[in-house]
Amino acid sequence: MTDLERHDYDVVIIGAGGSGLRAAIEAREQGRRTAIICKSLFGKAHTVMAEGGAAAAMGNANPRDSWQVHFRDTMRGGKFMNNPRMAELHAKEAPDRIWELETYGALFDRTPEGKISQRNFGGHEYPRLAHVGDRTGLELIRTMQQKIVSLQQDDFAATGDYEDNLKVFSECTVTELLKDSSGRIAGVFAYWRETGRFLVFCAPAVVLATGGIGKSFKVTTNSWEYTGDGHALALRAGSTLINMEFVQFHPTGMVWPPSVKGILVTESVRGDGGVLRNDTGSRFMFDYVPDVFRKQYAETEEEADGWYDDPDSNRRPPELLPRDEVARAINSEIKAGHGTEHGGVFLDIATRRSPEFIHKRLPSMYHQFKELADVDITKESMEIGPTCHYVMGGVEVDPDTAAAANVPGLFAAGEVSGGMHGSNRLGGNSLSDLLVFGRRAGSGAAQYLARIGTDRPAVSEDDVTAARNRAVAPFGREGGDNPYSLHQELQQSMNDLVGLIRTAPEMREALSRLQLLKDRAATLTVEGHQQFNPGWHLALDLRNMLLVSECVARAALERQESRGGHTRDDYPTMSAEWRQVNLVCSIAPAGDGIELAHQPLPKMADDLIRLFDRGELSKYLTPAEMAALPVGVQD
């Protein structure tokens, strides 16, 4: 196969979003030759759609904030299903990662005193989100791209080659992870999207930074790249996925017109004073505050409105509950017949803030609604509804090194990894998660390389041949399904049967449909040739989407409780016994489906559990766990 393009690197990063770029920067700064493989154009990663800000307990808006408070909020938001070590590292290190971005050239909004401004978001006790208007993700990507350019300039000064130690391969898609005979990562197999030509990257360390799975659902905020590539690559390589039943439906996506249904409406609207109303104009969120949060949220509109100016004397508005609670409340209002003409509810900031404030703080939202829906949000309410946004589940990783389970040389960071967010992610925790664990993944890969030294694994030519044959197989078939029709059926099935509200019969039906879709996908037919062929690209993506969708459906059927991003109509409450269980997905030994196993949730260290009082812990823990609490937990 002499026509294959071949490259040798120390570290290959798959994904050029926030976690991928931060991992690449770290690996390069630790002296490792690094390649970044980017499915879309460089700079177009889905991180740019993260609008509200990056959560970090810097204490700029309220000096009472601290990493301990941030840790508590994260655990509460995840309903105590989080990996506590990941939540701890994230809360402790997020401020340093934000300040570090400033040294790269990030231009955050400022307080009158000149500090980084921090805004309110759902589930966060204090204003904690560092932001750039409502375009924070874009600034994060711009800043880290500029850092990569500066590192390339350093290389040019030293070697005369800008790409000597750090190179970006844009519009390139990875289809397989390659291992040696002992099971270690040896490289990746990929293709150029433009020409269809194949590439092999030989590298002993690979970092997955591929984002989420949202394109398996019909209504989603996610862009076209989010087809579960990293999740599926890890599974097929022998690693495991955890928490896949927990899929976050963001409460506020556009619902009209149909062409833009699902596009994200940032939580910043609610953080800056926006409120939710039903068709009668009622602020219905006061009716949906769960008992576990009741002490922390306002009971009247007067108290809620007073919180914005005097948070020490008033409790938070219920519009700022964690996303899973808000999404379920909106869904309940719509089902009860109190929705809008187009099947959503109203999000009102026009009567709450001045046009000048809205233009300054929410410029992207103003333009989005004006251009896409002909709605002036300084004068009118927005119509919004829940939309598939984020998967809390992902590759099982070591919290400190981001090393993936069972596969030496494989690492994962960002949305493709699991554990950090538990059953529900707080808004703003994603961007800081990308930075904290992107850095740790890059560092973990560099440390792994130091341990193996010159004992680098070799790519098997038989594996390369097999990967190529799988990639071109759709061209050799006749009479099979069209990839586009199959994708539409998958999205509709996941939306209808494994969506925001779930039942056992519906999920069993979903698994039956998924099996039929997998059988049909095995005979998909693609016409034309490999150049500029989006139908072929989708056929390859469907292999990943079907595998990951099965993980979601099987785990959701297995978990017999409602928690965070997983709501069962037939098991409507949280179960302390189920909280102790991580559901772990792996490829079945026969290689033809998903195997599910129960695994104990990692225990929280004594110093961390003492940050909570017994009354709160009793809402989540079993009697046996309560009896075993360490000395020092307050009543």
CSV table of N, CA, C and O in Angstrom, one decimal, residues 576-626:
chain,number,residue,atom,x,y,z
A,576,ALA,N,-30.9,5.8,46.2
A,576,ALA,CA,-29.6,5.9,46.9
A,576,ALA,C,-28.8,4.6,46.5
A,576,ALA,O,-27.5,4.7,46.4
A,577,GLU,N,-29.4,3.5,46.3
A,577,GLU,CA,-28.7,2.3,45.9
A,577,GLU,C,-28.1,2.4,44.5
A,577,GLU,O,-27.0,2.1,44.2
A,578,TRP,N,-28.9,3.0,43.6
A,578,TRP,CA,-28.4,3.2,42.2
A,578,TRP,C,-27.3,4.2,42.1
A,578,TRP,O,-26.5,4.2,41.2
A,579,ARG,N,-27.3,5.1,43.1
A,579,ARG,CA,-26.2,6.2,43.0
A,579,ARG,C,-24.9,5.5,43.2
A,579,ARG,O,-23.9,6.1,42.7
A,580,GLN,N,-24.8,4.4,43.8
A,580,GLN,CA,-23.5,3.7,44.0
A,580,GLN,C,-23.0,3.0,42.8
A,580,GLN,O,-21.9,2.4,42.9
A,581,VAL,N,-23.8,3.0,41.7
A,581,VAL,CA,-23.5,2.1,40.6
A,581,VAL,C,-23.1,3.0,39.3
A,581,VAL,O,-23.9,3.8,38.9
A,582,ASN,N,-21.9,2.7,38.8
A,582,ASN,CA,-21.6,3.2,37.5
A,582,ASN,C,-21.9,2.0,36.5
A,582,ASN,O,-21.5,0.9,36.7
A,583,LEU,N,-22.6,2.4,35.4
A,583,LEU,CA,-22.8,1.4,34.3
A,583,LEU,C,-21.7,1.5,33.3
A,583,LEU,O,-21.5,2.6,32.8
A,584,VAL,N,-21.0,0.4,33.0
A,584,VAL,CA,-19.8,0.4,32.2
A,584,VAL,C,-20.1,-0.3,30.9
A,584,VAL,O,-20.6,-1.5,30.9
A,585,CYS,N,-19.9,0.3,29.8
A,585,CYS,CA,-20.2,-0.3,28.5
A,585,CYS,C,-18.9,-0.7,27.8
A,585,CYS,O,-17.9,0.0,27.9
A,586,SER,N,-18.9,-1.9,27.2
A,586,SER,CA,-17.7,-2.4,26.5
A,586,SER,C,-18.2,-3.2,25.3
A,586,SER,O,-19.4,-3.6,25.3
A,587,ILE,N,-17.4,-3.5,24.4
A,587,ILE,CA,-17.7,-4.3,23.2
A,587,ILE,C,-17.9,-5.8,23.7
A,587,ILE,O,-17.0,-6.3,24.4
A,588,ALA,N,-19.0,-6.4,23.4
A,588,ALA,CA,-19.2,-7.8,23.8
A,588,ALA,C,-18.1,-8.7,23.2
A,588,ALA,O,-17.6,-8.4,22.1
A,589,PRO,N,-17.8,-9.8,23.9
A,589,PRO,CA,-16.7,-10.7,23.4
A,589,PRO,C,-16.9,-11.1,22.0
A,589,PRO,O,-15.9,-11.3,21.2
A,590,ALA,N,-18.2,-11.3,21.6
A,590,ALA,CA,-18.4,-11.8,20.2
A,590,ALA,C,-18.2,-10.6,19.2
A,590,ALA,O,-18.2,-10.9,18.0
A,591,GLY,N,-18.1,-9.4,19.7
A,591,GLY,CA,-17.8,-8.3,18.8
A,591,GLY,C,-19.0,-7.7,18.1
A,591,GLY,O,-18.9,-6.9,17.1
A,592,ASP,N,-20.2,-8.2,18.4
A,592,ASP,CA,-21.4,-7.8,17.7
A,592,ASP,C,-22.4,-6.9,18.5
A,592,ASP,O,-23.6,-6.8,18.1
A,593,GLY,N,-22.0,-6.4,19.6
A,593,GLY,CA,-22.9,-5.6,20.4
A,593,GLY,C,-22.2,-5.1,21.6
A,593,GLY,O,-21.0,-5.2,21.8
A,594,ILE,N,-23.1,-4.5,22.5
A,594,ILE,CA,-22.6,-3.8,23.7
A,594,ILE,C,-22.8,-4.7,24.9
A,594,ILE,O,-23.9,-5.2,25.1
A,595,GLU,N,-21.8,-4.8,25.8
A,595,GLU,CA,-22.0,-5.6,27.0
A,595,GLU,C,-22.0,-4.5,28.2
A,595,GLU,O,-21.2,-3.6,28.2
A,596,LEU,N,-22.9,-4.7,29.1
A,596,LEU,CA,-23.1,-3.8,30.2
A,596,LEU,C,-22.7,-4.4,31.5
A,596,LEU,O,-23.0,-5.6,31.8
A,597,ALA,N,-21.9,-3.7,32.4
A,597,ALA,CA,-21.5,-4.2,33.7
A,597,ALA,C,-21.7,-3.1,34.7
A,597,ALA,O,-21.7,-1.9,34.4
A,598,HIS,N,-21.9,-3.6,36.0
A,598,HIS,CA,-22.0,-2.7,37.1
A,598,HIS,C,-20.7,-2.5,37.8
A,598,HIS,O,-19.9,-3.5,37.9
A,599,GLN,N,-20.4,-1.3,38.2
A,599,GLN,CA,-19.1,-1.0,38.8
A,599,GLN,C,-19.3,0.0,39.9
A,599,GLN,O,-20.1,1.0,39.8
A,600,PRO,N,-18.6,-0.2,41.1
A,600,PRO,CA,-18.9,0.8,42.2
A,600,PRO,C,-18.4,2.2,41.8
A,600,PRO,O,-17.4,2.4,41.1
A,601,LEU,N,-19.2,3.1,42.3
A,601,LEU,CA,-18.8,4.5,42.1
A,601,LEU,C,-17.5,4.8,43.0
A,601,LEU,O,-17.5,4.4,44.1
A,602,PRO,N,-16.5,5.5,42.5
A,602,PRO,CA,-15.4,5.9,43.3
A,602,PRO,C,-15.8,6.6,44.6
A,602,PRO,O,-16.7,7.5,44.6
A,603,LYS,N,-15.2,6.3,45.7
A,603,LYS,CA,-15.6,6.9,47.0
A,603,LYS,C,-15.0,8.3,47.1
A,603,LYS,O,-13.9,8.6,46.6
A,604,MET,N,-15.7,9.2,47.8
A,604,MET,CA,-15.2,10.5,48.0
A,604,MET,C,-14.3,10.5,49.3
A,604,MET,O,-14.5,9.9,50.3
A,605,ALA,N,-13.2,11.3,49.1
A,605,ALA,CA,-12.2,11.4,50.2
A,605,ALA,C,-12.9,12.0,51.4
A,605,ALA,O,-13.8,12.9,51.3
A,606,ASP,N,-12.4,11.7,52.6
A,606,ASP,CA,-13.0,12.2,53.8
A,606,ASP,C,-13.0,13.8,53.9
A,606,ASP,O,-14.0,14.4,54.3
A,607,ASP,N,-11.9,14.4,53.5
A,607,ASP,CA,-11.9,15.9,53.5
A,607,ASP,C,-12.9,16.5,52.6
A,607,ASP,O,-13.4,17.6,52.8
A,608,LEU,N,-13.3,15.8,51.5
A,608,LEU,CA,-14.3,16.3,50.6
A,608,LEU,C,-15.7,16.1,51.1
A,608,LEU,O,-16.5,17.0,51.0
A,609,ILE,N,-15.9,14.9,51.7
A,609,ILE,CA,-17.3,14.7,52.1
A,609,ILE,C,-17.6,15.5,53.3
A,609,ILE,O,-18.8,15.8,53.6
A,610,ARG,N,-16.6,16.0,54.1
A,610,ARG,CA,-16.9,16.9,55.2
A,610,ARG,C,-17.3,18.3,54.7
A,610,ARG,O,-17.7,19.2,55.6
A,611,LEU,N,-17.3,18.6,53.4
A,611,LEU,CA,-17.7,19.9,52.9
A,611,LEU,C,-19.3,19.9,52.9
A,611,LEU,O,-19.8,21.0,52.6
A,612,PHE,N,-19.9,18.8,53.1
A,612,PHE,CA,-21.4,18.7,53.1
A,612,PHE,C,-21.9,18.4,54.5
A,612,PHE,O,-21.2,17.8,55.3
A,613,ASP,N,-23.1,18.8,54.8
A,613,ASP,CA,-23.7,18.4,56.1
A,613,ASP,C,-24.5,17.2,55.9
A,613,ASP,O,-24.9,16.7,54.8
A,614,ARG,N,-24.8,16.6,57.1
A,614,ARG,CA,-25.5,15.3,57.1
A,614,ARG,C,-26.9,15.4,56.5
A,614,ARG,O,-27.4,14.4,55.8
A,615,GLY,N,-27.6,16.5,56.7
A,615,GLY,CA,-28.9,16.6,56.1
A,615,GLY,C,-28.9,16.6,54.6
A,615,GLY,O,-29.8,15.9,54.0
A,616,GLU,N,-28.0,17.2,54.0
A,616,GLU,CA,-27.9,17.1,52.5
A,616,GLU,C,-27.5,15.7,52.0
A,616,GLU,O,-28.0,15.2,51.1
A,617,LEU,N,-26.5,15.2,52.7
A,617,LEU,CA,-26.0,13.8,52.3
A,617,LEU,C,-27.1,12.8,52.4
A,617,LEU,O,-27.1,11.8,51.6
A,618,SER,N,-28.0,12.9,53.4
A,618,SER,CA,-29.0,11.9,53.6
A,618,SER,C,-30.0,11.8,52.4
A,618,SER,O,-30.7,10.8,52.3
A,619,LYS,N,-30.0,12.9,51.6
A,619,LYS,CA,-30.9,12.9,50.4
A,619,LYS,C,-30.3,12.0,49.3
A,619,LYS,O,-31.0,11.7,48.3
A,620,TYR,N,-29.0,11.7,49.4
A,620,TYR,CA,-28.4,11.0,48.3
A,620,TYR,C,-27.8,9.6,48.7
A,620,TYR,O,-27.7,8.7,47.9
A,621,LEU,N,-27.4,9.5,50.0
A,621,LEU,CA,-26.7,8.3,50.4
A,621,LEU,C,-27.6,7.2,51.1
A,621,LEU,O,-28.6,7.6,51.6
A,622,THR,N,-27.2,6.0,51.0
A,622,THR,CA,-27.9,4.9,51.7
A,622,THR,C,-27.7,5.0,53.2
A,622,THR,O,-26.7,5.6,53.7
A,623,PRO,N,-28.6,4.4,54.0
A,623,PRO,CA,-28.3,4.3,55.5
A,623,PRO,C,-27.0,3.8,55.8
A,623,PRO,O,-26.3,4.3,56.8
A,624,ALA,N,-26.5,2.8,55.1
A,624,ALA,CA,-25.2,2.2,55.4
A,624,ALA,C,-24.1,3.2,55.1
A,624,ALA,O,-23.1,3.4,55.9
A,625,GLU,N,-24.2,4.0,54.1
A,625,GLU,CA,-23.2,5.0,53.8
A,625,GLU,C,-23.3,6.1,54.8
A,625,GLU,O,-22.2,6.7,55.2
A,626,MET,N,-24.5,6.5,55.3
A,626,MET,CA,-24.6,7.5,56.3
A,626,MET,C,-23.9,7.1,57.6
A,626,MET,O,-23.3,7.8,58.3
